[in-house]
mmCIF file of C-alpha atoms and ligand atoms in Angstrom:
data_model
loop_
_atom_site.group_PDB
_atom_site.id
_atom_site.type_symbol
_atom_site.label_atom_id
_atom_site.label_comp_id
_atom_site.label_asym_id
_atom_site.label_seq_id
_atom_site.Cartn_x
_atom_site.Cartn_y
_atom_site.Cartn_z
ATOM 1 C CA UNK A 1 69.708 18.467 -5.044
ATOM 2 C CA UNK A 2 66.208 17.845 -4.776
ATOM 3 C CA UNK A 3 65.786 21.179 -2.281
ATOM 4 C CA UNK A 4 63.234 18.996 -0.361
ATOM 5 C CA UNK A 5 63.313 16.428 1.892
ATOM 6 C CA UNK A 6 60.443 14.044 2.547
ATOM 7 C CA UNK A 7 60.388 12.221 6.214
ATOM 8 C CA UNK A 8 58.202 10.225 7.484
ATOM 9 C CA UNK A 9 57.941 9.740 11.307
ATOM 10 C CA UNK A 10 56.930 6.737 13.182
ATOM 11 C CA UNK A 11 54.683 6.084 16.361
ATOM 12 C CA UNK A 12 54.803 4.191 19.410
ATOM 13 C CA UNK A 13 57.050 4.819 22.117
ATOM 14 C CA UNK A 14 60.440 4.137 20.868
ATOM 15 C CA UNK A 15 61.114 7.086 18.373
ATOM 16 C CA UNK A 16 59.677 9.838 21.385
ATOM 17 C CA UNK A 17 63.596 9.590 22.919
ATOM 18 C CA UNK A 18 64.752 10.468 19.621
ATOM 19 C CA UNK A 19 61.622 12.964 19.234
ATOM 20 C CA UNK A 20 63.203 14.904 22.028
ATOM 21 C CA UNK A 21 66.764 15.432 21.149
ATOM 22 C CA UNK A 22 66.114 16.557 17.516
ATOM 23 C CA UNK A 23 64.211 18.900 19.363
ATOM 24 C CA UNK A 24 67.417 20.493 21.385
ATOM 25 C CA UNK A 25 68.526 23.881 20.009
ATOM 26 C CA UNK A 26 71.892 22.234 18.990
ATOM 27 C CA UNK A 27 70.414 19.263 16.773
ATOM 28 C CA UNK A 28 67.582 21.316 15.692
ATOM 29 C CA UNK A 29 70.406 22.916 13.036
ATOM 30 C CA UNK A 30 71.396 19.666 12.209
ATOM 31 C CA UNK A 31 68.415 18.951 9.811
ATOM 32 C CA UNK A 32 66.707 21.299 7.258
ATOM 33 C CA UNK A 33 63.390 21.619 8.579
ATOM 34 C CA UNK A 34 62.570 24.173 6.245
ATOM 35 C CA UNK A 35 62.817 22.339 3.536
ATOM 36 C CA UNK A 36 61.827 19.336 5.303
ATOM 37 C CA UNK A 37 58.097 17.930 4.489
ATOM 38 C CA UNK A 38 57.118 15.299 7.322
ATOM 39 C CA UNK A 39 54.421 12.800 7.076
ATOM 40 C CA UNK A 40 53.720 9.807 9.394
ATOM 41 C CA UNK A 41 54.237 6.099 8.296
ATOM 42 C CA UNK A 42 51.033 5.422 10.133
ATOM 43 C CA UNK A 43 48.358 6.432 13.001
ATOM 44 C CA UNK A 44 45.611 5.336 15.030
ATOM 45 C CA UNK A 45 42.245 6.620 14.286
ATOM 46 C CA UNK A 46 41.670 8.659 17.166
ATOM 47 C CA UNK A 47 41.589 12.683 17.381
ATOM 48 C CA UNK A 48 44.461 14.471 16.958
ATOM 49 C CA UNK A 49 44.731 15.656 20.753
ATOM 50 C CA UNK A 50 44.206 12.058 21.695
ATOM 51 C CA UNK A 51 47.047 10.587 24.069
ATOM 52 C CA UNK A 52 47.276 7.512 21.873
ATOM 53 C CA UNK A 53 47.820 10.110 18.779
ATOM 54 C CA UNK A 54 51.153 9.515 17.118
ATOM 55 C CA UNK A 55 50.809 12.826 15.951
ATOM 56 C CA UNK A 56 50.189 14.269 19.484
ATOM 57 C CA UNK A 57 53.407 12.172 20.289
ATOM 58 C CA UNK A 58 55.733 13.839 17.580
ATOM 59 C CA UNK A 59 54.011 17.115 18.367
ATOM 60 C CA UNK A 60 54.719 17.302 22.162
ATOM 61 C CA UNK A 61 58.430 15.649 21.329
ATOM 62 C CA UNK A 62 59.526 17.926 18.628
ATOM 63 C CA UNK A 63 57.444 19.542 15.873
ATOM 64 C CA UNK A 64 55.994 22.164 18.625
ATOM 65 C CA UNK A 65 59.404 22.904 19.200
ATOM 66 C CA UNK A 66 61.057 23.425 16.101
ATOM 67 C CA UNK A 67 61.847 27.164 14.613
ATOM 68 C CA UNK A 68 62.187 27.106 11.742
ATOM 69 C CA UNK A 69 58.894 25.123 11.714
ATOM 70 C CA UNK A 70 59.465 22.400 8.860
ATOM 71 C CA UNK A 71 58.070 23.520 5.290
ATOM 72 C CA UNK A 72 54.756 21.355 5.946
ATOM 73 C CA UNK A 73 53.361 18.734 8.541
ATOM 74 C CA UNK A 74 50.572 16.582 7.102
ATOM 75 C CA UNK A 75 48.951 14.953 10.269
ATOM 76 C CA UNK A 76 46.145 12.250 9.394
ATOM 77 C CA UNK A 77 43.096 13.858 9.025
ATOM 78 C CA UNK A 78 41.444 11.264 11.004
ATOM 79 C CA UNK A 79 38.254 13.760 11.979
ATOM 80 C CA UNK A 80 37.582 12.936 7.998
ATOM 81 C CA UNK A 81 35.800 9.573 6.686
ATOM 82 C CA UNK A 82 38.291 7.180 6.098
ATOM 83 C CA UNK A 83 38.055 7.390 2.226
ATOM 84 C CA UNK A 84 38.682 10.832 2.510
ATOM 85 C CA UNK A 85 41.474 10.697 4.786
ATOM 86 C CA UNK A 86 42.658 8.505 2.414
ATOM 87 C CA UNK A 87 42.468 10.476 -0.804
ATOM 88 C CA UNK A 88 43.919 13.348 1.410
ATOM 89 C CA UNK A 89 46.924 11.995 2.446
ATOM 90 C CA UNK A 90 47.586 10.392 -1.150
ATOM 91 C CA UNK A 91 47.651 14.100 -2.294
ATOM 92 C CA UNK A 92 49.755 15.164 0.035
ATOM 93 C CA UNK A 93 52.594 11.754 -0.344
ATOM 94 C CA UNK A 94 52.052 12.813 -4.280
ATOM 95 C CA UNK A 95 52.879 16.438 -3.441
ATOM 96 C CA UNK A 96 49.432 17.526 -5.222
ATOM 97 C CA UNK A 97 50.041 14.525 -7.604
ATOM 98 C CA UNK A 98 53.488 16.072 -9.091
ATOM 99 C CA UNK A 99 54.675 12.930 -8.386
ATOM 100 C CA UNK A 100 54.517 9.139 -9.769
ATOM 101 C CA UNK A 101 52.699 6.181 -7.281
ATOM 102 C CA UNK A 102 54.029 5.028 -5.458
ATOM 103 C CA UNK A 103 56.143 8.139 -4.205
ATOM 104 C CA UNK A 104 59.691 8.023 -2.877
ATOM 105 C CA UNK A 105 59.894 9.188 0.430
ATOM 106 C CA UNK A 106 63.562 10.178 1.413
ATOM 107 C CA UNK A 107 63.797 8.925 5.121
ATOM 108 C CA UNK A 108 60.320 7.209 6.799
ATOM 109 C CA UNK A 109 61.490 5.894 10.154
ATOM 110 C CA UNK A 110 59.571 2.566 11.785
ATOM 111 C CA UNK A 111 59.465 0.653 14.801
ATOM 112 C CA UNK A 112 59.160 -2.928 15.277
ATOM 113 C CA UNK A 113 56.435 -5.127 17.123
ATOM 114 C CA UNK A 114 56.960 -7.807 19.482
ATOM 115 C CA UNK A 115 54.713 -9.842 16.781
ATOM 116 C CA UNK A 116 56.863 -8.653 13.883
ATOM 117 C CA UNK A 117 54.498 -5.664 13.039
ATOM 118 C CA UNK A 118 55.769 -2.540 11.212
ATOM 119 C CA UNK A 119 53.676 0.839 11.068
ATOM 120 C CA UNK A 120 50.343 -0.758 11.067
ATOM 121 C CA UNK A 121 50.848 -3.734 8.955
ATOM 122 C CA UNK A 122 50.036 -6.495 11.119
ATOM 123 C CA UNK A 123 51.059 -10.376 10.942
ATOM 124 C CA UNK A 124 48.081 -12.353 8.304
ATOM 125 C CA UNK A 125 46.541 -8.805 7.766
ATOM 126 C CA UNK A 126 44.415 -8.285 3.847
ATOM 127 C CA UNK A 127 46.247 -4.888 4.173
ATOM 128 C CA UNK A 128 49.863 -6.777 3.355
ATOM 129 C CA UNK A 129 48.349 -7.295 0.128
ATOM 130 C CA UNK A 130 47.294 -3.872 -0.815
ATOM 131 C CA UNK A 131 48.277 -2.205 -4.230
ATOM 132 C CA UNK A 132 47.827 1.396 -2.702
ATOM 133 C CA UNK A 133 50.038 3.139 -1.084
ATOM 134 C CA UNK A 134 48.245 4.091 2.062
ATOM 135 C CA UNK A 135 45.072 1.961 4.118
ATOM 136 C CA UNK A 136 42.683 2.062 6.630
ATOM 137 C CA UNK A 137 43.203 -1.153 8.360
ATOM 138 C CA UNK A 138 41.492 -3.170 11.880
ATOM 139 C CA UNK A 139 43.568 -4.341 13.847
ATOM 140 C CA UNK A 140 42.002 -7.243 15.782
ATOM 141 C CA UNK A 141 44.965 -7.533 18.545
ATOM 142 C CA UNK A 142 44.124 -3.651 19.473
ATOM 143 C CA UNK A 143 40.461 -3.917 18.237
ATOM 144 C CA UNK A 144 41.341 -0.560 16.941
ATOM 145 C CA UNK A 145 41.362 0.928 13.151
ATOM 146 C CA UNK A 146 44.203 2.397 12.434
ATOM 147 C CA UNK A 147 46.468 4.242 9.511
ATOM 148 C CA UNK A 148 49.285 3.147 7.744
ATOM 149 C CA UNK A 149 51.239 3.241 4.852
ATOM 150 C CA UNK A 150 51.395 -0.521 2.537
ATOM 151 C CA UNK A 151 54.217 -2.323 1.901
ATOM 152 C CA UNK A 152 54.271 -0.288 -1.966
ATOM 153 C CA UNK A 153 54.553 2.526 -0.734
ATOM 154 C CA UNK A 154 57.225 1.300 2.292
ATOM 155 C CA UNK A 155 59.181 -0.366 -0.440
ATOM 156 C CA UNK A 156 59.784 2.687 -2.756
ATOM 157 C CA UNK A 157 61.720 4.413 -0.275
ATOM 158 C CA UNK A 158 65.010 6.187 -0.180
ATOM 159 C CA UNK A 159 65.918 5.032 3.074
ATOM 160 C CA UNK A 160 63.964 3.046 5.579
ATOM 161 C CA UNK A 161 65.430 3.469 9.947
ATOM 162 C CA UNK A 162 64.287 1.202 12.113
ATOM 163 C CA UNK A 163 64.201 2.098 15.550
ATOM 164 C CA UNK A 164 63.819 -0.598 18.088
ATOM 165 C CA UNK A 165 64.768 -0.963 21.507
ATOM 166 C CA UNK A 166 64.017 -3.377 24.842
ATOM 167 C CA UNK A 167 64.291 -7.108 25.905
ATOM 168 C CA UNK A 168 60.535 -7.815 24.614
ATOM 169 C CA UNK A 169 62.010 -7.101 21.127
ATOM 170 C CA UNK A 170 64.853 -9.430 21.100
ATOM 171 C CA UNK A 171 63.440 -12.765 19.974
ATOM 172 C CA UNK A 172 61.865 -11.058 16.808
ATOM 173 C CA UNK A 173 64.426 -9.474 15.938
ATOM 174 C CA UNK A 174 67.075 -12.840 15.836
ATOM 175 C CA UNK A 175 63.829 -14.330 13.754
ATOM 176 C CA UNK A 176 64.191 -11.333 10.984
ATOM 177 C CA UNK A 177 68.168 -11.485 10.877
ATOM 178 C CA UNK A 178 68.657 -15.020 10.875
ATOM 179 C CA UNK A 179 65.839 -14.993 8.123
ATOM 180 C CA UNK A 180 63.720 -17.300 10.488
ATOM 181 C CA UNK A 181 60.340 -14.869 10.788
ATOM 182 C CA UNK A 182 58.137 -14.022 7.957
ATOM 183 C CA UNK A 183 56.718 -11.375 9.425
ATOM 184 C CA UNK A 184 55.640 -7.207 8.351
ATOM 185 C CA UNK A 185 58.622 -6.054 9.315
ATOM 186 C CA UNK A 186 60.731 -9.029 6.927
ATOM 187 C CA UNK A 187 58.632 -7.667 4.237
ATOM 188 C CA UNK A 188 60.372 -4.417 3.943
ATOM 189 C CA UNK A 189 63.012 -4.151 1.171
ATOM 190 C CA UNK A 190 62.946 -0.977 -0.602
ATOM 191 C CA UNK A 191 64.649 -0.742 -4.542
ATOM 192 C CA UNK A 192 66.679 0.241 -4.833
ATOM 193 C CA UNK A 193 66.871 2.226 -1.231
ATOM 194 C CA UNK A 194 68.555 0.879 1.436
ATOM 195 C CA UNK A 195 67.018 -0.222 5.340
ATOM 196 C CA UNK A 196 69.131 0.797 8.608
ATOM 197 C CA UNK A 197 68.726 -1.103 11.783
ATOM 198 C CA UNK A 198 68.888 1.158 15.203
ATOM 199 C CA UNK A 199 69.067 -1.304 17.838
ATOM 200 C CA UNK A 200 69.643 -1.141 21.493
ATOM 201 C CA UNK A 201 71.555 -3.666 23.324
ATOM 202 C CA UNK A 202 68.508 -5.010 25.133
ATOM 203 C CA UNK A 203 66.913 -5.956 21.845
ATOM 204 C CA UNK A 204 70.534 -7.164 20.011
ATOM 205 C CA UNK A 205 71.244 -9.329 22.796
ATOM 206 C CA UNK A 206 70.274 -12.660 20.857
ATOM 207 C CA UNK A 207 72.496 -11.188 17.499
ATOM 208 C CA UNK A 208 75.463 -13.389 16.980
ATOM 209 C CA UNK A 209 77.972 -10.640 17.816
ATOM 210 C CA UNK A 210 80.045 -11.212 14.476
ATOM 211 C CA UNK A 211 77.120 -9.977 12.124
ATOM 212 C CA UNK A 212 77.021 -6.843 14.268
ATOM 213 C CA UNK A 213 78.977 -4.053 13.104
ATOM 214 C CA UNK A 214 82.067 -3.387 14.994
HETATM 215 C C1 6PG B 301 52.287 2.612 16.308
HETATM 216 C C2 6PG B 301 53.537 2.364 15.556
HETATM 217 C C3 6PG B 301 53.950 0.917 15.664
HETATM 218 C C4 6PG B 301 55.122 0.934 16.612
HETATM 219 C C5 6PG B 301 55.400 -0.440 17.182
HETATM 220 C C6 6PG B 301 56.483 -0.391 18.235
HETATM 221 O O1 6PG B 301 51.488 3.436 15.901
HETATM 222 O O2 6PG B 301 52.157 1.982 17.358
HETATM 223 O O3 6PG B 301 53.738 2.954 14.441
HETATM 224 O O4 6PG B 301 54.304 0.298 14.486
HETATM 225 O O5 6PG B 301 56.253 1.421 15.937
HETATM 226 O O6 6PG B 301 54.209 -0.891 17.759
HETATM 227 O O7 6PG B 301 55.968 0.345 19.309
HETATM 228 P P1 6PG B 301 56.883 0.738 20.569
HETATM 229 O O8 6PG B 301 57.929 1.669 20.083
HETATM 230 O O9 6PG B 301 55.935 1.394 21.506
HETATM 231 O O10 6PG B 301 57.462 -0.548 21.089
#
């Protein structure tokens, strides 16, 4: 028993459904927010009360709602240069450097791109290259910066969730599981943690039906 649990929450739009029923008095119990330390897998470098905020998103879905309030919540400080936003949130993934780089985060949940993207690690991005464990990263498709943690960092987790749903999703996702798509998302294989694939019907509907679990 580690008496903590690390989780790391994704962005977008898919995970706010989700967002919403953890937030319901009966699942609320179900996890151990007290002991529960959440981070976020990535951001976009806008102000925290910003409607494209991921942490607005989680916020408004669930952490405002939760009692008892998880043990910490360590937003991007994106108000802070990008070096130190940096530094800060390495402290905080390190718990106050107690512990070895990259970290291992118990549960960090991701979506999926229509493009193959993952968090904020974009197709032919420098940033899929990085030895750190967290990056500041343009994004030319959204000529936006944004935040994001690096395939290191992705890679030494405990368990990785996708979450992906809708029709737009359903070509990449029979590129990653017939192994056809080099893409962010492909790039994920923690060791020696495990991923999960959450996937609605709309975006399964290309899966050969026999590699689907019954
Ligand atoms: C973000 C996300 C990003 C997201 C995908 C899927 O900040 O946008 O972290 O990686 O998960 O873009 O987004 P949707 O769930 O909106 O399709």
């Amino acid at each position: 028993m580690r008496g903590r649990f690390l989780l790391a929450l994704s962005g977008g739009s898919t995970p706010r459904q989700l967002y919403t029923l953890l937030a319901e008095p009966s699942w609320q119990q179900r996890l151990d927010w007290a002991h529960t330390l959440v981070f976020f897998s990535d951001e976009r470098d806008v102000p925290p009360t910003h409607p494209d905020s991921n942490f607005k998103m989680a916020s408004d879905a669930l952490l405002s709602h939760l009692n008892p309030v998880p043990q910490a919540i360590y937003r991007w400080h994106t108000e802070y240069s990008p070096a130190m936003a940096l530094a800060d949130y390495r402290h905080h993934l390190t718990l106050d450097n107690t512990l070895p780089v990259p970290p291992t985060l118990d549960v960090v949940l991701l979506g999926l791109g229509p493009e193959g993207h993952t968090a904020s690690l974009f197709p032919d991005r420098p940033v899929l290259d990085s030895e750190d464990i967290v990056s500041h990263t343009y994004v030319p498709t959204h000529n936006s910066w944004r935040y994001t943690f690096t395939l290191p960092l992705l890679n030494a987790s405990r368990h990785i969730a996708f979450l992906v749903t809708g029709s737009e999703k359903q070509e990449i996702i029979d590129q990653i599981f017939t192994h056809q798509a080099a893409v962010p998302a492909s790039m994920i294989h923690p060791v020696p943690g495990d991923v999960h694939w959450f996937l609605d019907s709309a975006s399964a509907q290309r899966l050969n039906p026999n590699i689907l679990p019954s």
